Short mmCIF file of C-alpha atoms and ligand atoms in Angstrom, two decimals:
data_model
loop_
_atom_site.label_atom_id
_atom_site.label_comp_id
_atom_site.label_asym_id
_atom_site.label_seq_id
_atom_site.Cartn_x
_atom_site.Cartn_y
_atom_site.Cartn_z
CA UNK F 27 35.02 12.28 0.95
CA UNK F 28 34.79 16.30 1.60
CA UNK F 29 37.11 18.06 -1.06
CA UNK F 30 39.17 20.82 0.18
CA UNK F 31 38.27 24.23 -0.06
CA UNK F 32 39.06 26.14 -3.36
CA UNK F 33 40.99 29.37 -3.01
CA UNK F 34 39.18 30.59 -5.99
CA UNK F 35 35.49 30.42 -3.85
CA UNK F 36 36.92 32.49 -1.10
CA UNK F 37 35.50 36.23 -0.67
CA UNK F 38 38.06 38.34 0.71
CA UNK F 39 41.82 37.72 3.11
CA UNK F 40 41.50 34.15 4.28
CA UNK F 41 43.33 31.69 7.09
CA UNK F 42 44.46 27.77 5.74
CA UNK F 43 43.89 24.78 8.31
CA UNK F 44 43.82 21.56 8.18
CA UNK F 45 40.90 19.54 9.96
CA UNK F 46 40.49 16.08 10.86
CA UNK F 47 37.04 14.64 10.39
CA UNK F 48 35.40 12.05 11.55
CA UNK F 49 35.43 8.85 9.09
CA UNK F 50 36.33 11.08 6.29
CA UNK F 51 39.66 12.07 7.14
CA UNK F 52 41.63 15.45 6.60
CA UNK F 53 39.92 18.34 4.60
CA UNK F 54 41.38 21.80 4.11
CA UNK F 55 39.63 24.66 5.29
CA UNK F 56 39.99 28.19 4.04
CA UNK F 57 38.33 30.81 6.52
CA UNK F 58 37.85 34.66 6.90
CA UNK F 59 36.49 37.25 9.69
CA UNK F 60 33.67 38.14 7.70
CA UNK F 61 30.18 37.22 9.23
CA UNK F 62 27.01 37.11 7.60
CA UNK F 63 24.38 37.96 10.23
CA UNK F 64 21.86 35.45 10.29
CA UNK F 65 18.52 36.14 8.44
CA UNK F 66 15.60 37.27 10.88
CA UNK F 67 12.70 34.99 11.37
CA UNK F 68 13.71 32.28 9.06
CA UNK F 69 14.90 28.88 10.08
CA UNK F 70 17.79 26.84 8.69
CA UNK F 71 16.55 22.97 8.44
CA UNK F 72 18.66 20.41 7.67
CA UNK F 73 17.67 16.34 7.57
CA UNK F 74 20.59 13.83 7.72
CA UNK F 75 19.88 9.64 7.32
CA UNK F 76 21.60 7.55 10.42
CA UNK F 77 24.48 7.84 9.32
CA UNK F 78 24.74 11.44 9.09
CA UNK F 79 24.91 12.30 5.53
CA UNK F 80 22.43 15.30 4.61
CA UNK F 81 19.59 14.43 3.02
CA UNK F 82 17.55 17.33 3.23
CA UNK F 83 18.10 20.99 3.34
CA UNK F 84 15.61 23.94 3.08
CA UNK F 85 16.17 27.10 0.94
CA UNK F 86 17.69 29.25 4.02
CA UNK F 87 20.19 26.45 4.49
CA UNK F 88 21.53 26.89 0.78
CA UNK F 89 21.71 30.79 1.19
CA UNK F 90 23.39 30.77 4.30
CA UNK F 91 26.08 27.84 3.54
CA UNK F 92 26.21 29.37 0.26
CA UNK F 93 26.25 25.85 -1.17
CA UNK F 94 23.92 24.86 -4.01
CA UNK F 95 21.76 22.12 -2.75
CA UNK F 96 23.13 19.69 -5.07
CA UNK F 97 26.60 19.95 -3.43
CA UNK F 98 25.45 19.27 -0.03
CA UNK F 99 22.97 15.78 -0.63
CA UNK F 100 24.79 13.47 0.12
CA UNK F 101 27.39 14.95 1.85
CA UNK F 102 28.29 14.82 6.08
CA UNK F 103 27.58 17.89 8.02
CA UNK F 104 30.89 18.78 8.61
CA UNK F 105 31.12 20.43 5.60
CA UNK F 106 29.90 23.01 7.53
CA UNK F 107 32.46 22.82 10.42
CA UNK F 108 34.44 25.32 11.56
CA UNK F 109 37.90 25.40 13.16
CA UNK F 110 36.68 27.96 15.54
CA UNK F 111 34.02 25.23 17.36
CA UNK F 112 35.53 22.95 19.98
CA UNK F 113 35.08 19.31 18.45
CA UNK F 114 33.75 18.39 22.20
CA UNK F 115 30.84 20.29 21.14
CA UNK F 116 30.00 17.92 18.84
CA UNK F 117 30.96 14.49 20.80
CA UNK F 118 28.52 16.09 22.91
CA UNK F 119 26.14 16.43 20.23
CA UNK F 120 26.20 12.69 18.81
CA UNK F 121 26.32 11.05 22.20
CA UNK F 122 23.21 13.21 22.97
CA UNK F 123 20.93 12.29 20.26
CA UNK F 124 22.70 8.64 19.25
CA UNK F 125 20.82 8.37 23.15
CA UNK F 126 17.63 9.30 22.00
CA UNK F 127 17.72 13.01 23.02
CA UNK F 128 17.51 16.81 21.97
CA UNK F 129 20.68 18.59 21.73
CA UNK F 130 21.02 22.10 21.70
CA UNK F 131 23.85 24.44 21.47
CA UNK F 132 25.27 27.69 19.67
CA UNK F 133 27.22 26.84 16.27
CA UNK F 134 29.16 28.75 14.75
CA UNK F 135 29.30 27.42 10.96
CA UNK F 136 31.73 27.72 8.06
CA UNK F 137 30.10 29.01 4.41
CA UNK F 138 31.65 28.26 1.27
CA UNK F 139 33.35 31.47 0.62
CA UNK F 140 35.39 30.87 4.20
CA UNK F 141 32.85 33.23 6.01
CA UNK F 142 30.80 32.36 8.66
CA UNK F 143 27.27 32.44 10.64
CA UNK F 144 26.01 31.83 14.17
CA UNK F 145 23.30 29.95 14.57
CA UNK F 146 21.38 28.35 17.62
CA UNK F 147 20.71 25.05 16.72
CA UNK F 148 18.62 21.88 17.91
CA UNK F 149 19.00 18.57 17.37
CA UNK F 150 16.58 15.56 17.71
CA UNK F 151 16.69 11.98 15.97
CA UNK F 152 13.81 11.26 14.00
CA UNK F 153 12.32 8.59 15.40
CA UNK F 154 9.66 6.58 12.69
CA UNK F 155 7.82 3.40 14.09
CA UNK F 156 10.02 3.70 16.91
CA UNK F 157 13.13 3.05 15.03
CA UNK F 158 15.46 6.32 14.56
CA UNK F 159 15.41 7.02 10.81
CA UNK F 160 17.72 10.35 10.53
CA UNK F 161 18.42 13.64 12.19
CA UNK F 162 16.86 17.09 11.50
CA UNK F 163 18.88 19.65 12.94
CA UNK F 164 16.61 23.31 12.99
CA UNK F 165 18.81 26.46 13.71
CA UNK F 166 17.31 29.80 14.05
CA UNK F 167 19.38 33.37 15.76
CA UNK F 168 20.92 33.33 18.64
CA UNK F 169 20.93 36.32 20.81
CA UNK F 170 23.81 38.45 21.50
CA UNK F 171 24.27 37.28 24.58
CA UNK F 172 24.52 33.81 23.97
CA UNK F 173 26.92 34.06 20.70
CA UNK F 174 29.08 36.67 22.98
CA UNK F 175 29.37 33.88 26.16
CA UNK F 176 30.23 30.90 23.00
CA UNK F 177 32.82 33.79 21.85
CA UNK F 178 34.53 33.47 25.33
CA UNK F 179 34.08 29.48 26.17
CA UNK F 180 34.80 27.81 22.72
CA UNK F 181 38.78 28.99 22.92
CA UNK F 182 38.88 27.40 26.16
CA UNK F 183 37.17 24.08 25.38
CA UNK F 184 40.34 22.78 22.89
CA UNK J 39 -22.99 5.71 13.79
CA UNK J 40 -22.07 9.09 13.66
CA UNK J 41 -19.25 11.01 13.91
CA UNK J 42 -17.67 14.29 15.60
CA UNK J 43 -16.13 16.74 13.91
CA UNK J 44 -14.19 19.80 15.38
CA UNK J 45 -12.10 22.80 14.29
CA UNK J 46 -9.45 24.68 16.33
CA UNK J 47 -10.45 27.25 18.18
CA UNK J 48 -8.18 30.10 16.25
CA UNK J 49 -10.79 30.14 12.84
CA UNK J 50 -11.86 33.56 12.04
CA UNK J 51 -15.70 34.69 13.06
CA UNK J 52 -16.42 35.05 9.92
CA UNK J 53 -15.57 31.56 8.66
CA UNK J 54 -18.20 29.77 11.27
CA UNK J 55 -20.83 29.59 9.05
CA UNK J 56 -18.86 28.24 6.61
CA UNK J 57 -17.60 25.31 8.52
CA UNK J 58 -21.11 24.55 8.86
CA UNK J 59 -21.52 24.37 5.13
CA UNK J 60 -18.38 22.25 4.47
CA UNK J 61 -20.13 19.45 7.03
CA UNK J 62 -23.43 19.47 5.36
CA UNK J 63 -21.37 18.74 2.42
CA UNK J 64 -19.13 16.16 3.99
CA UNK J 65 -21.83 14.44 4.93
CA UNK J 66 -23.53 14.58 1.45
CA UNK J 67 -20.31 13.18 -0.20
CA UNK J 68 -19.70 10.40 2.62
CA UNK J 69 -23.24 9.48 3.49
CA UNK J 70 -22.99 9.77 7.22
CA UNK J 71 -23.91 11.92 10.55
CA UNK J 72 -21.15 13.85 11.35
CA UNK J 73 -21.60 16.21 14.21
CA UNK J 74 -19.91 19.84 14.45
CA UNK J 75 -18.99 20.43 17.73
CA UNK J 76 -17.57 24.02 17.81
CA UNK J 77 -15.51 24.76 20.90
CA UNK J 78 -14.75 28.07 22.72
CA UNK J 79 -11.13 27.77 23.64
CA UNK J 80 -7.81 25.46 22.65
CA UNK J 81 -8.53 23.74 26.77
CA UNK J 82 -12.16 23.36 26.33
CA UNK J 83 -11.14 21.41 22.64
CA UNK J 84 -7.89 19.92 24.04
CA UNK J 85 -10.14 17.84 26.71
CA UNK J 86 -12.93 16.62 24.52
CA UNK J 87 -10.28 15.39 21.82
CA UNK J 88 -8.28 13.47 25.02
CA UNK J 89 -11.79 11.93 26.21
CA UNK J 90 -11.64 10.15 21.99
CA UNK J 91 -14.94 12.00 21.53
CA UNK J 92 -13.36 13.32 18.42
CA UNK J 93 -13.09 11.55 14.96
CA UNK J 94 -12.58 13.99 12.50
CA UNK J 95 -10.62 17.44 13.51
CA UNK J 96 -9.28 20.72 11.23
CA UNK J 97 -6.62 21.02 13.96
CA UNK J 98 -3.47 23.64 14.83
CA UNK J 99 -0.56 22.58 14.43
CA UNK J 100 0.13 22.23 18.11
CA UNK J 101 -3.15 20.04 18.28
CA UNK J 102 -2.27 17.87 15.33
CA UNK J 103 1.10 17.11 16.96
CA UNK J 104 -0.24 15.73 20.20
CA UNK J 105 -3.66 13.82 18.36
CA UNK J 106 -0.99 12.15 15.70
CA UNK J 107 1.84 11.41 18.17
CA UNK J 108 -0.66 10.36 21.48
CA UNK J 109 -3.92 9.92 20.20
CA UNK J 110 -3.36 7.92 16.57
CA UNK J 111 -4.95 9.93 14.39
CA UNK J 112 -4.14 10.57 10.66
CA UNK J 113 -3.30 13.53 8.38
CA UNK J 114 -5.62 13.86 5.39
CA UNK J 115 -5.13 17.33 3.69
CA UNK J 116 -3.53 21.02 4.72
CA UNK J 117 -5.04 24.23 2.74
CA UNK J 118 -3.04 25.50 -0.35
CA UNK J 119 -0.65 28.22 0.16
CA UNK J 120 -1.82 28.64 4.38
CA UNK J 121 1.02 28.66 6.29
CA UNK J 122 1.01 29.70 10.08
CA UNK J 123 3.05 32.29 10.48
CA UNK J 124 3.84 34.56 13.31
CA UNK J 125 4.13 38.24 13.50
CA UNK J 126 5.56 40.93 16.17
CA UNK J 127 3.88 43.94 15.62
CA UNK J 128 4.05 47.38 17.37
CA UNK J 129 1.64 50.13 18.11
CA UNK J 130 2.86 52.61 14.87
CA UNK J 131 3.92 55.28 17.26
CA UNK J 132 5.80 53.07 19.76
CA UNK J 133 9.46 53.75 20.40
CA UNK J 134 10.66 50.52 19.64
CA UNK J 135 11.89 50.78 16.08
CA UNK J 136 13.78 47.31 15.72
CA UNK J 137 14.32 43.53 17.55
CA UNK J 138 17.23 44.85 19.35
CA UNK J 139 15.27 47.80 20.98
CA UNK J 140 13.51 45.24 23.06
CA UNK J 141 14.35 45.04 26.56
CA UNK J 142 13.19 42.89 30.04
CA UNK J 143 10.32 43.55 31.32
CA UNK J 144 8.58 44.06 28.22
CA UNK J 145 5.11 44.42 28.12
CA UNK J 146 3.62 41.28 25.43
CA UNK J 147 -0.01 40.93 24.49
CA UNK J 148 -0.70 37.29 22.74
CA UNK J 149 -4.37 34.97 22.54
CA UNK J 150 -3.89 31.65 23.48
CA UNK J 151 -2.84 29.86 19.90
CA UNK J 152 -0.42 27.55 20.96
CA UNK J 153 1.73 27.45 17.88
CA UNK J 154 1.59 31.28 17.09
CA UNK J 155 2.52 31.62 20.83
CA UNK J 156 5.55 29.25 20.52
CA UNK J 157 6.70 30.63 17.01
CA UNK J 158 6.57 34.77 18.87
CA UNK J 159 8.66 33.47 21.55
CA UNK J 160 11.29 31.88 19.77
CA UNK J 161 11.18 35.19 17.76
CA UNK J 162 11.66 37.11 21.18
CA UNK J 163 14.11 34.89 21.57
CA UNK J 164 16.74 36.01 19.45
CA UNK J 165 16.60 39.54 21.49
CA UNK J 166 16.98 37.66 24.94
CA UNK J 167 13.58 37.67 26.16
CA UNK J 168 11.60 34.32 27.39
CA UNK J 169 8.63 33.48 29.93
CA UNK J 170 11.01 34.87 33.16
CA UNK J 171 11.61 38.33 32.24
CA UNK J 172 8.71 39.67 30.15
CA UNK J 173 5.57 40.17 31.27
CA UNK J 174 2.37 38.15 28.90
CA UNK J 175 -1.27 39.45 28.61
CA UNK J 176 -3.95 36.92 27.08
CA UNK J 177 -6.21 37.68 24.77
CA UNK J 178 -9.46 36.11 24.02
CA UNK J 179 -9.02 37.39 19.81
CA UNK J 180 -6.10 39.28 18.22
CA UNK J 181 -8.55 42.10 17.78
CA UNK J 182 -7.82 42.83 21.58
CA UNK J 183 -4.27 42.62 21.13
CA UNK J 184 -4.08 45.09 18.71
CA UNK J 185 -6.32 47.59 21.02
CA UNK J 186 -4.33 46.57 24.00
CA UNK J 187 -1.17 48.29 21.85
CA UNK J 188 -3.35 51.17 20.53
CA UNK J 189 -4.02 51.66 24.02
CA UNK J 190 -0.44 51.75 24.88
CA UNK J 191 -1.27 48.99 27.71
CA UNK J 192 1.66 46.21 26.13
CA UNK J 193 4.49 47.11 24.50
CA UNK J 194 4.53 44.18 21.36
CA UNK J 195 1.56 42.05 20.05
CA UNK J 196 2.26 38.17 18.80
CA UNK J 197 -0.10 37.53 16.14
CA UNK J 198 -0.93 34.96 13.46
CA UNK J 199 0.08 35.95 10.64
CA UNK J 200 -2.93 35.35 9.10
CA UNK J 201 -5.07 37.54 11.43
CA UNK J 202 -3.05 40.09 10.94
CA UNK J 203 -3.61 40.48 7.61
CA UNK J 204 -7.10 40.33 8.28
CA UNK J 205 -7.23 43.28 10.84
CA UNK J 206 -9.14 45.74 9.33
CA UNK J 207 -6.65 48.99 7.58
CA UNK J 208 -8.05 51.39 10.29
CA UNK J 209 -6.36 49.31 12.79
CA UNK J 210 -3.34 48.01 10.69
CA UNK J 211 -2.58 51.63 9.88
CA UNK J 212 -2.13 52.13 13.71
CA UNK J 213 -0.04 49.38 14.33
CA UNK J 214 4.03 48.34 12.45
CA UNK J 215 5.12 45.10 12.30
CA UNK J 216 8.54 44.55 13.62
CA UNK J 217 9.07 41.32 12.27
CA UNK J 218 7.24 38.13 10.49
CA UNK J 219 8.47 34.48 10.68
CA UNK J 220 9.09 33.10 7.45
CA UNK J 221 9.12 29.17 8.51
CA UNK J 222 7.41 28.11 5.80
CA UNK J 223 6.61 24.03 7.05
CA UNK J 224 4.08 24.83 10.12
CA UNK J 225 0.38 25.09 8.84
CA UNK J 226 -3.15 23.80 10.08
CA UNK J 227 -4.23 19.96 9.04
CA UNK J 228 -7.48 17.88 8.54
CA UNK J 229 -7.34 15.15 10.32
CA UNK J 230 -8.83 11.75 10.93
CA UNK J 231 -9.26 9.56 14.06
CA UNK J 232 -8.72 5.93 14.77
CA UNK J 233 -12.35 5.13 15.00
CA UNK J 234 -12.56 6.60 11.37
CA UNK J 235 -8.90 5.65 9.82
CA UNK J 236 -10.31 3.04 7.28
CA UNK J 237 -11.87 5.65 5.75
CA UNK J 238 -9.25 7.89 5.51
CA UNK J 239 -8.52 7.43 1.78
CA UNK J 240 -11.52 7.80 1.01
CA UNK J 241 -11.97 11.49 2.29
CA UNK J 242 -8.63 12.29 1.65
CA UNK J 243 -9.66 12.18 -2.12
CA UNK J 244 -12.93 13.45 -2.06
CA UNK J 245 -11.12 16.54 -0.18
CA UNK J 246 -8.66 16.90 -2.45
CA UNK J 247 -11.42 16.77 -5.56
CA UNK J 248 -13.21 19.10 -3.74
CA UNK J 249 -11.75 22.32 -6.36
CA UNK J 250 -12.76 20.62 -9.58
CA UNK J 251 -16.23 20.94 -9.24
CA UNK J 252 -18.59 24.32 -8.67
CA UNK J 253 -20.18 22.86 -5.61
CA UNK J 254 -17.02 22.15 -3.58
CA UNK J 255 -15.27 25.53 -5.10
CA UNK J 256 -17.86 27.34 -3.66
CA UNK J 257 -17.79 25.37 -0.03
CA UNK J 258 -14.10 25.91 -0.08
CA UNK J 259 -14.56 29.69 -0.81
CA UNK J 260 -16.95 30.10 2.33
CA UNK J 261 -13.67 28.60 4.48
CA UNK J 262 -11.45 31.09 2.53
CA UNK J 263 -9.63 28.15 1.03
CA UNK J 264 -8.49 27.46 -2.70
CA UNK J 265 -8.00 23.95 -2.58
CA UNK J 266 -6.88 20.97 0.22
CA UNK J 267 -3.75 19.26 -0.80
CA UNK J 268 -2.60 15.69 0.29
CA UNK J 269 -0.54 15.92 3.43
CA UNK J 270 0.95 12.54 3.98
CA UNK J 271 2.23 10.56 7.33
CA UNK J 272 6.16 11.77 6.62
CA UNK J 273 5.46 15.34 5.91
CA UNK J 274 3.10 15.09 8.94
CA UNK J 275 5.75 13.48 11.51
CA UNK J 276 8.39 16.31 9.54
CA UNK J 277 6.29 19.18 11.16
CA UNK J 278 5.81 17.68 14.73
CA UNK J 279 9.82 17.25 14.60
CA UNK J 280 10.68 20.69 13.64
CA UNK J 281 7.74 21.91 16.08
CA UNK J 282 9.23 19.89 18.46
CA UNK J 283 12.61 21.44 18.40
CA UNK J 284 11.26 24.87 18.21
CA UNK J 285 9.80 23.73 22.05
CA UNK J 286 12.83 24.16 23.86
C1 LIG T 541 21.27 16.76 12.09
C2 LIG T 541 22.68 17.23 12.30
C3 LIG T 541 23.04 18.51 11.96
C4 LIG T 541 24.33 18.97 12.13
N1 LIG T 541 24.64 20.25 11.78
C5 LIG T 541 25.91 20.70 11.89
C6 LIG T 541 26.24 22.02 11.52
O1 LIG T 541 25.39 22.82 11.13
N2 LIG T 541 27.54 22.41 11.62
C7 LIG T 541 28.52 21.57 12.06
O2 LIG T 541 29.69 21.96 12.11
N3 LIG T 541 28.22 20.30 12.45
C8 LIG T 541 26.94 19.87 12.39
N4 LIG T 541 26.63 18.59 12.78
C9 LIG T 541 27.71 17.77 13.37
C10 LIG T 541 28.55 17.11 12.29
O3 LIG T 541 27.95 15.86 11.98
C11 LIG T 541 29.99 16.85 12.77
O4 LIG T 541 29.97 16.05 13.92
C12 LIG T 541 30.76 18.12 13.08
O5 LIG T 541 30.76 18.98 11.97
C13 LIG T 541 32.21 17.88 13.50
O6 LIG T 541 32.88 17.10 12.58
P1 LIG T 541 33.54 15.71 13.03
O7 LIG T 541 32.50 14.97 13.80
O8 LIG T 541 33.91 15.06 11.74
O9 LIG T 541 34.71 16.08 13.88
C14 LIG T 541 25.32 18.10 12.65
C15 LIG T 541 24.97 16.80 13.00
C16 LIG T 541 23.66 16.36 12.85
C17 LIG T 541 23.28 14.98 13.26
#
């Protein structure tokens, strides 16, 4: 289960929807224009078991969430999700590697304090004596260009 | 029977003798022939490994995914605290002052490290460059990249981190880096062959013992190292994933 967002975690004017997840059912999101650009050279790893809840994330994950680690074991990855991304991004995404296969595609990610970060991210199932044992997901920064052309497609895509 | 032993291709000059040293001592400790084969470049390496002339190998990580994944072999130990890294550097009076002053066509010197080359151009990346619209000069050392940007002949060097460092201040005060990867999970790692695998744990802990006693300090000082640490199969398979996603 994915609490709601807290009003009292939230930096600066912020929007209220309600999302439906997947399995877990509705969460509350609280969201704001503010972006934090997304830290140069440095990746943001995350590792999830089969079934998708997070089992491992690296230090740049924690700063740019803005989650302690502790309140992200354990939990799905749509904590994460924003209302802005087209949820046939991410049918696309579990078909892809539920196949077997890398996906790869621009994110744009909620933080804890409602904010949010772009990230180009890639998607393979770990595969361990040739039985898939989890997903590590590995974003690094998109370019302009590409975060621009998601800017434009994502509103259409609902 | 004896066995081969190799080391990637990217080691620093001044480290060749003491990969020499750290097989006379392997072969003390283990009480067998092992052979140092030392080859010139990552393709001359790359084919004697896929003919399984290789047992042991001190490989990049762009090796050691291909040897574990294809070729069966095992990781043994990584070197404290060495991480590859890659950076973008400039010549120091260059007009290029940050990322987003890059622009097609650009002018990139690199060597031919695999990984460092892959890490740079997911760097360029980010500032819409890739393979069609910049144009790559290879370098046989990063010594001739930097000189190839003191020249003013390409406009950005990818280096290993590493060798960067090393370049010596005359040049480094010439060039300015414009950025540095800070991965932090891609690094270099002994491993061992098929052929050799039952003797894996074996090695593994004589490598990893190798700081506790003057002898092996001082064969680990002539590679530059401070210790090996234990690099197990899941860590191992960890790195080829996130190298693998950093391929496309
Ligand atoms: C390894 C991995 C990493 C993921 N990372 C993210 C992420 O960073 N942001 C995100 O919104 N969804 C991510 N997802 C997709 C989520 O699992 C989820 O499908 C998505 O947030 C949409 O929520 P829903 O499926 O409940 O509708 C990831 C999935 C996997 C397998």
């Amino acid at each position: 289960m994915l609490e709601d967002m807290k009003a009292e975690d939230i930096v600066g004017e912020y929007k209220e929807v309600t999302l439906d997840l997947y399995k877990l059912g509705s969460r509350k999101i609280l969201y704001t224009e503010i972006e934090t650009p997304y830290p140069d050279g440095k990746l943001i790893v995350s590792t999830t078991n089969v079934e998708g809840v997070i089992s491992h994330v690296n230090q740049a994950f924690i700063e740019m969430s803005g989650y302690a680690e502790e309140e992200v074991l354990g939990q799905p990855h749509s904590i994460l999700r924003h209302p802005d991304m087209p949820p046939a991004a991410f049918k696309d995404l579990w078909d892809t590697v539920t196949s077997g296969k890398k996906w790869q595609g621009i994110v744009k990610n909620l933080r804890k304090d409602g904010g949010y970060y772009w990230v180009k991210a890639t998607v393979i199932p770990n595969i361990r004596n040739g039985q898939v044992a989890g997903y590590t997901s590995v974003r690094r920064k998109p370019s302009a260009t590409v975060v621009d052309e998601s800017i434009k497609l994502y509103p259409t895509l609902f | 029977m004896s066995y081969m032993f190799t080391v990637s291709p990217d080691f620093s000059p001044d480290r060749l003798s003491g990969w020499y040293i750290f097989n006379t001592w392997m072969q003390r400790q283990m009480g067998v022939d092992i052979h140092l084969e030392l080859y010139d470049d990552f393709c001359a390496q790359r084919v004697a490994t896929y003919s399984n002339k290789i047992d042991l190998i001190y490989a990049n990580p762009f090796d050691a995914a291909m040897l574990v994944r294809e070729k069966g072999f095992l990781p043994m130990v990584k070197p404290e605290g060495l991480l590859d890294e890659a950076v973008i550097a400039v010549s120091a009076e260059s007009s290029i002052s940050t990322m987003d002053d890059l622009t097609a066509k650009l002018k990139v010197a690199m060597t031919e490290d695999p990984d460092v080359n892959m890490i740079g151009m997911m760097l360029l990346e980010s500032a819409d460059l890739n393979d069609d619209n910049i144009e790559k000069s290879i370098f046989d050392s990063y010594i001739l990249v930097a000189k190839s940007l003191l020249r003013g002949n390409d406009d950005v060097g990818v280096f290993l981190a590493g060798s960067y460092d090393d370049l010596s201040n005359m040049v480094k005060k010439q060039l300015r880096i414009l950025l540095t990867s800070e991965i932090g999970e891609i690094h270099h790692s002994f491993l061992i062959g098929p052929k050799f695998a039952d003797r894996r744990e074996e090695i593994q802990n004589l490598l990893i013992g190798m700081n506790e006693n003057e002898k092996g300090q001082g064969v680990l000082e002539s590679l530059g190292f401070k210790s090996w640490e234990k690099v197990d199969d899941e860590e191992m398979e960890f790195m080829i994933d996130l190298m693998d996603t950093l391929s496309v």
